[in-house]
Short mmCIF file of C-alpha atoms in Angstrom, two decimals:
data_model
loop_
_atom_site.label_atom_id
_atom_site.label_comp_id
_atom_site.label_asym_id
_atom_site.label_seq_id
_atom_site.Cartn_x
_atom_site.Cartn_y
_atom_site.Cartn_z
CA MET K 1 101.96 150.72 81.09
CA PRO K 2 103.09 150.38 84.72
CA GLN K 3 102.85 146.87 86.15
CA GLN K 4 100.29 147.87 88.80
CA GLU K 5 97.93 149.15 86.09
CA ARG K 6 98.33 145.98 84.03
CA VAL K 7 97.20 143.73 86.86
CA HIS K 8 94.43 146.00 88.14
CA ASP K 9 90.93 144.58 87.65
CA SER K 10 92.33 141.59 85.73
CA ARG K 11 90.90 138.14 85.13
CA ILE K 12 93.55 135.44 85.42
CA GLY K 13 92.72 132.12 83.81
CA VAL K 14 93.99 129.02 85.59
CA ASP K 15 93.41 125.26 85.58
CA ALA K 16 92.54 124.81 89.25
CA ARG K 17 93.55 121.14 89.09
CA MET K 18 97.15 122.25 88.53
CA LEU K 19 97.29 124.65 91.46
CA ALA K 20 97.62 123.59 95.09
CA PHE K 21 95.13 124.98 97.60
CA ASP K 22 97.75 126.72 99.74
CA LYS K 23 99.39 128.37 96.72
CA ALA K 24 96.00 129.49 95.41
CA MET K 25 95.23 131.17 98.74
CA ILE K 26 98.54 133.07 98.68
CA ILE K 27 98.04 134.25 95.10
CA ASN K 28 94.39 135.13 95.72
CA GLU K 29 95.35 137.33 98.65
CA LYS K 30 97.77 139.29 96.48
CA ILE K 31 95.59 139.70 93.37
CA ASN K 32 92.51 140.64 95.41
CA ARG K 33 94.34 143.80 96.47
CA THR K 34 94.28 144.87 92.81
CA GLU K 35 90.60 143.95 92.39
CA SER K 36 91.68 141.00 90.22
CA ARG K 37 90.49 137.42 90.46
CA PHE K 38 90.89 133.92 89.10
CA VAL K 39 88.68 132.55 86.34
CA TYR K 40 88.48 128.86 85.55
CA PRO K 41 88.16 127.75 81.89
CA SER K 42 86.11 124.59 81.38
CA GLN K 43 89.09 122.95 79.67
CA ASN K 44 92.85 123.21 80.00
CA LEU K 45 93.85 125.43 77.09
CA VAL K 46 97.22 123.71 76.66
CA ASP K 47 95.50 120.34 76.31
CA LEU K 48 93.35 121.74 73.50
CA ILE K 49 96.40 122.38 71.29
CA TRP K 50 98.56 119.46 72.46
CA LYS K 51 98.11 117.14 69.48
CA ASP K 52 100.79 114.53 70.22
CA LYS K 53 100.07 114.16 73.91
CA PRO K 54 101.37 110.78 75.15
CA PRO K 55 98.75 108.26 76.30
CA LYS K 56 98.09 107.78 79.97
CA PRO K 57 100.01 104.89 81.53
CA LYS K 58 98.04 101.66 81.90
CA ALA K 59 100.46 99.42 83.81
CA PRO K 60 98.72 97.43 86.57
CA ILE K 61 99.07 98.26 90.24
CA PHE K 62 100.39 95.58 92.56
CA ILE K 63 100.43 94.75 96.26
CA GLN K 64 103.48 95.71 98.29
CA PRO K 65 104.50 92.59 100.26
CA ILE K 66 103.69 93.10 103.91
CA GLU K 67 107.22 92.09 104.94
CA PHE K 68 108.43 95.52 103.76
CA SER K 69 105.86 97.60 105.65
CA GLY K 70 105.77 96.17 109.15
CA SER K 71 107.56 96.13 112.44
CA LEU K 72 110.53 94.05 113.46
CA GLY K 73 109.74 91.93 116.48
CA PRO K 74 111.77 89.50 118.57
CA ALA K 75 111.19 85.77 118.38
CA THR K 76 112.87 82.74 119.86
CA GLY K 77 113.85 79.45 118.33
CA CYS K 78 116.33 76.64 118.58
CA PHE K 79 119.15 79.11 117.87
CA GLY K 80 118.10 81.58 120.57
CA ALA K 81 116.69 85.05 120.08
CA HIS K 82 116.30 86.31 116.53
CA TYR K 83 113.99 88.66 114.65
CA ILE K 84 111.02 88.17 112.39
CA LEU K 85 109.19 90.58 110.15
CA SER K 86 105.69 91.40 111.38
CA GLY K 87 103.87 93.41 108.72
CA VAL K 88 101.63 96.42 109.24
CA SER K 89 98.63 95.81 107.03
CA ALA K 90 96.69 98.42 105.09
CA ALA K 91 93.71 97.65 107.33
CA THR K 92 95.75 98.65 110.39
CA LYS K 93 96.83 101.89 108.73
CA LEU K 94 93.26 102.70 107.71
CA ASN K 95 92.03 102.10 111.27
CA LYS K 96 94.72 104.42 112.61
CA LEU K 97 93.73 107.13 110.11
CA ARG K 98 90.04 106.75 111.04
CA GLU K 99 90.92 107.10 114.71
CA TRP K 100 92.67 110.38 113.88
CA ILE K 101 89.61 111.62 111.95
CA ARG K 102 87.33 110.85 114.93
CA ASN K 103 89.62 112.85 117.21
CA GLN K 104 89.53 115.98 115.05
CA PRO K 105 87.43 118.79 116.52
CA PRO K 106 84.29 119.91 114.67
CA SER K 107 84.47 123.06 112.56
CA ILE K 108 82.21 125.47 114.44
CA PRO K 109 82.25 129.17 113.49
CA ASN K 110 83.04 131.52 116.37
CA TYR K 111 79.67 133.21 116.12
CA ILE K 112 77.74 129.97 116.68
CA LYS K 113 77.06 128.78 120.23
CA GLY K 114 76.01 125.34 121.34
CA PRO K 115 76.98 121.78 120.45
CA ALA K 116 78.27 120.81 117.02
CA THR K 117 75.78 119.74 114.40
CA PRO K 118 76.36 116.67 112.17
CA GLU K 119 77.24 119.05 109.33
CA GLN K 120 80.13 120.45 111.40
CA MET K 121 81.67 117.09 112.33
CA GLN K 122 84.64 115.65 110.41
CA GLN K 123 83.31 112.84 108.24
CA GLY K 124 86.44 111.71 106.39
CA THR K 125 89.52 112.79 104.48
CA LEU K 126 90.26 113.03 100.77
CA ILE K 127 93.85 112.07 99.99
CA THR K 128 95.40 113.39 96.78
CA SER K 129 99.09 112.74 97.48
CA LEU K 130 100.22 109.73 95.42
CA PRO K 131 102.91 108.64 97.93
CA CYS K 132 100.33 108.78 100.72
CA ILE K 133 97.85 106.64 98.80
CA ALA K 134 100.50 104.05 97.92
CA TYR K 135 101.74 103.91 101.52
CA LEU K 136 98.31 103.73 103.12
CA LEU K 137 97.03 100.92 100.91
CA ASN K 138 100.34 99.01 100.58
CA LEU K 139 99.96 99.28 96.82
CA ARG K 140 102.51 100.28 94.20
CA GLY K 141 102.44 101.22 90.51
CA SER K 142 104.57 102.60 87.70
CA ASP K 143 102.69 105.63 86.37
CA VAL K 144 105.47 108.06 87.33
CA PRO K 145 108.96 107.37 85.91
CA TYR K 146 111.45 106.24 88.57
CA ASN K 147 108.72 106.24 91.25
CA PRO K 148 106.54 103.31 92.41
CA LEU K 149 103.36 105.39 92.27
CA PHE K 150 100.03 105.32 90.46
CA HIS K 151 97.50 108.04 89.66
CA ALA K 152 94.55 107.91 92.03
CA TYR K 153 92.46 109.74 94.62
CA LEU K 154 91.44 108.12 97.88
CA TYR K 155 88.56 109.04 100.17
CA VAL K 156 88.65 107.49 103.64
CA GLY K 157 85.48 107.96 105.68
CA LEU K 158 84.65 106.74 109.16
CA GLU K 159 82.61 103.87 107.74
CA ASN K 160 83.66 103.55 104.10
CA ALA K 161 86.43 104.26 101.60
CA VAL K 162 86.52 104.98 97.86
CA LEU K 163 89.53 104.64 95.54
CA PHE K 164 89.28 106.61 92.30
CA LEU K 165 91.47 104.71 89.86
CA ASP K 166 91.63 103.78 86.19
CA ARG K 167 89.99 100.36 86.41
CA GLU K 168 92.29 98.92 83.74
CA LYS K 169 95.12 99.13 86.26
CA SER K 170 93.42 96.91 88.84
CA THR K 171 93.94 93.16 88.48
CA THR K 172 91.81 90.33 89.83
CA GLU K 173 94.22 90.08 92.75
CA THR K 174 94.13 93.78 93.62
CA ASN K 175 90.35 93.91 93.16
CA GLU K 176 89.94 91.17 95.75
CA TYR K 177 92.50 92.83 98.01
CA LEU K 178 90.66 96.16 97.93
CA LYS K 179 87.31 94.46 98.44
CA ASN K 180 88.63 92.77 101.57
CA LEU K 181 89.71 96.19 102.83
CA GLY K 182 86.19 97.50 102.33
CA ILE K 183 87.30 99.90 99.60
CA GLU K 184 85.00 100.72 96.71
CA VAL K 185 86.78 101.27 93.38
CA ARG K 186 85.48 103.91 90.98
CA GLU K 187 86.87 105.32 87.77
CA TYR K 188 89.54 107.97 88.17
CA GLY K 189 87.45 110.73 86.58
CA ASP K 190 84.39 109.92 88.71
CA LEU K 191 85.87 111.97 91.57
CA TRP K 192 84.35 115.19 90.24
CA THR K 193 80.84 113.75 89.97
CA TRP K 194 81.26 112.23 93.44
CA LEU K 195 82.19 115.65 94.83
CA ARG K 196 79.39 117.43 93.00
CA LYS K 197 76.79 115.00 94.39
CA ARG K 198 78.26 115.24 97.93
CA ALA K 199 78.38 111.46 97.97
CA TRP K 200 80.36 111.37 101.22
CA GLY K 201 77.19 112.30 103.08
CA THR K 202 76.75 114.70 105.95
CA GLY K 203 79.73 116.38 107.55
CA LYS K 204 83.05 117.86 106.53
CA VAL K 205 85.92 116.34 104.59
CA ILE K 206 89.52 117.01 105.61
CA ILE K 207 91.94 117.96 102.82
CA SER K 208 95.63 118.83 103.01
CA PRO K 209 96.98 122.28 102.03
CA GLN K 210 98.63 120.60 99.03
CA ALA K 211 95.33 119.28 97.59
CA SER K 212 94.37 120.85 94.28
CA HIS K 213 92.45 124.10 94.38
CA ALA K 214 89.82 122.49 92.12
CA ILE K 215 88.87 120.10 94.90
CA SER K 216 88.29 122.91 97.39
CA LEU K 217 86.13 124.70 94.80
CA MET K 218 84.00 121.59 94.33
CA PHE K 219 83.51 121.18 98.07
CA THR K 220 82.76 124.88 98.67
CA HIS K 221 84.02 126.55 101.84
CA PHE K 222 81.50 125.10 104.27
CA ARG K 223 82.11 121.44 103.42
CA TYR K 224 85.84 120.98 103.91
CA THR K 225 88.50 121.46 106.58
CA VAL K 226 92.17 122.11 105.76
CA SER K 227 94.66 120.26 107.93
CA PRO K 228 98.24 118.97 107.50
CA SER K 229 98.27 115.41 106.19
CA TYR K 230 98.18 112.83 108.97
CA VAL K 231 99.29 110.13 106.52
CA GLU K 232 102.48 112.08 105.83
CA ARG K 233 103.14 112.03 109.57
CA MET K 234 102.58 108.26 109.59
CA MET K 235 105.02 107.90 106.69
CA ALA K 236 107.65 110.04 108.42
CA LEU K 237 107.69 107.92 111.58
CA LYS K 238 109.45 104.86 110.20
CA ASN K 239 109.02 101.60 112.05
CA GLU K 240 111.94 99.24 112.56
CA THR K 241 111.06 97.07 109.58
CA GLU K 242 111.05 100.08 107.27
CA LEU K 243 114.36 101.28 108.67
CA GLU K 244 115.88 97.84 108.31
CA GLY K 245 114.57 97.71 104.74
CA LEU K 246 116.39 100.98 103.98
CA ARG K 247 119.61 99.61 105.46
CA ARG K 248 119.41 96.40 103.46
CA ALA K 249 118.58 98.26 100.24
CA TYR K 250 121.64 100.47 100.65
CA LEU K 251 123.81 97.44 101.39
CA ARG K 252 122.59 95.67 98.25
CA ASP K 253 123.09 98.80 96.14
CA GLY K 254 126.51 99.41 97.68
CA ALA K 255 127.55 95.86 96.83
CA ALA K 256 126.41 96.35 93.22
CA PHE K 257 128.34 99.63 93.02
CA VAL K 258 131.56 98.11 94.38
CA LYS K 259 131.20 95.23 91.90
CA PHE K 260 130.77 97.77 89.11
CA LEU K 261 133.85 99.78 90.16
CA ALA K 262 135.92 96.61 90.26
CA TRP K 263 134.71 95.69 86.76
CA LEU K 264 135.42 99.18 85.40
CA GLU K 265 138.88 99.40 86.96
CA GLY K 266 139.80 95.99 85.60
CA LYS K 267 138.62 96.84 82.07
CA LEU K 268 140.48 100.16 82.00
CA GLN K 269 143.67 98.59 83.37
CA ASP K 270 143.48 95.91 80.69
CA GLY K 271 143.40 98.59 78.01
CA TYR K 272 139.73 98.46 77.03
CA ASP K 273 137.96 101.67 76.03
CA ILE K 274 134.61 101.99 77.83
CA THR K 275 132.02 104.60 76.94
CA GLU K 276 129.91 106.48 79.47
CA TYR K 277 126.83 104.75 78.08
CA GLU K 278 128.33 101.26 78.37
CA ALA K 279 129.40 101.94 81.96
CA ALA K 280 125.93 103.22 82.91
CA SER K 281 124.28 100.18 81.32
CA ARG K 282 126.60 97.78 83.13
CA LEU K 283 125.88 99.40 86.51
CA THR K 284 122.12 99.14 85.92
CA GLU K 285 122.57 95.51 84.92
CA MET K 286 124.44 94.77 88.16
CA ARG K 287 121.78 96.50 90.21
CA ARG K 288 119.05 94.61 88.38
CA SER K 289 120.63 91.28 89.30
CA GLY K 290 120.26 92.06 93.01
CA LYS K 291 117.48 90.82 95.25
CA HIS K 292 114.19 92.79 95.34
CA PHE K 293 115.24 95.08 92.47
CA MET K 294 112.23 97.05 91.17
CA GLY K 295 113.87 99.86 89.20
CA ILE K 296 116.37 102.69 89.41
CA ALA K 297 115.66 105.99 91.16
CA TYR K 298 116.73 108.15 88.21
CA LYS K 299 118.63 107.86 84.94
CA THR K 300 122.13 106.66 85.77
CA ILE K 301 124.77 109.39 85.86
CA SER K 302 127.93 108.44 83.97
CA ALA K 303 130.11 111.41 83.07
CA THR K 304 133.76 111.74 82.12
CA GLY K 305 135.90 114.87 81.83
CA SER K 306 133.96 118.03 81.02
CA ASN K 307 130.64 116.14 81.11
CA ALA K 308 131.16 115.65 84.84
CA ALA K 309 130.53 119.37 85.29
CA LEU K 310 127.03 119.10 83.80
CA SER K 311 124.05 118.88 86.14
CA HIS K 312 122.71 115.30 86.26
CA TYR K 313 124.31 114.39 82.94
CA THR K 314 122.97 111.20 81.37
CA PRO K 315 124.87 109.71 78.42
CA LEU K 316 123.25 108.79 75.11
CA LYS K 317 124.55 105.81 73.17
CA SER K 318 125.16 107.90 70.04
CA THR K 319 127.06 110.74 71.73
CA ALA K 320 128.68 109.15 74.80
CA LYS K 321 132.38 109.82 75.33
CA PHE K 322 134.99 107.22 76.09
CA ILE K 323 135.93 107.35 79.77
CA ASN K 324 139.17 109.30 80.09
CA ARG K 325 141.69 107.74 82.45
CA ASP K 326 143.27 111.13 83.21
CA THR K 327 140.20 113.18 84.12
CA PRO K 328 137.50 112.83 86.80
CA TYR K 329 134.73 110.30 86.21
CA LEU K 330 131.42 111.04 87.93
CA LYS K 331 128.94 108.33 88.88
#
């Protein structure tokens, strides 16, 4: 059967939570030409047969010290001019985001004349990007391997905010912190009930093109506005403290790497045989001993000889090769 006939008048099942809004619009445009459409099963079919699915992470979230998120300002003292770290608080970031929301034009259809109604005004924004949520709230987590992120949704309205989060991850300290920011905490899965009840009130909610298609379906077309993420723009414009933090992090990591190379060279020159796994473990150990260490960015690459040609090779203790002195060694 020709491909065009196979896709004609088809029903394509999809978990809308797993599909970004912008991608869904592109696919919809193409399949509509063949009189096909999406259908949305009530449950993810893969989840129904996934018997040994790992449990969801439960590690607590924690507050990112304000010294790493601020601006570097001049100060004077007995030794003359120097610099101090002046942090940008989550409250300041939230105020800046709310100012942006207020400045967004109402969504008025072309065929309607006259002033905007309350239903057409932008009421808030629903943030689904995990890096954006972590940045905006100055919070960090460990739900995603090698990333300081946590699973959550965040609604920021002009007068209120709601964080949808597994409550087990919030400590007494973070509960108090969020309360002081005026943020209500609800269970992670409560987002869908919140959307269904239109709990944000009157007006439209701004979502990014990368938000899940399921969220746009819950809002329906007349209750949301699609706009590039303003928080991503805030993240991209690094302040001097953030830039200085990057510089210092690279200096600390560079020092650990040079220390490791000196150790490795000395061991090999002294006749010791070092495996790829041992070398990777030693480098991680040296990085861990540095100031402000929170984790590595990915599994450490340690590859000798032919293994150095493999993409992002990571040695296992049971199969690691001894580092060959006569072939390239990739770190």
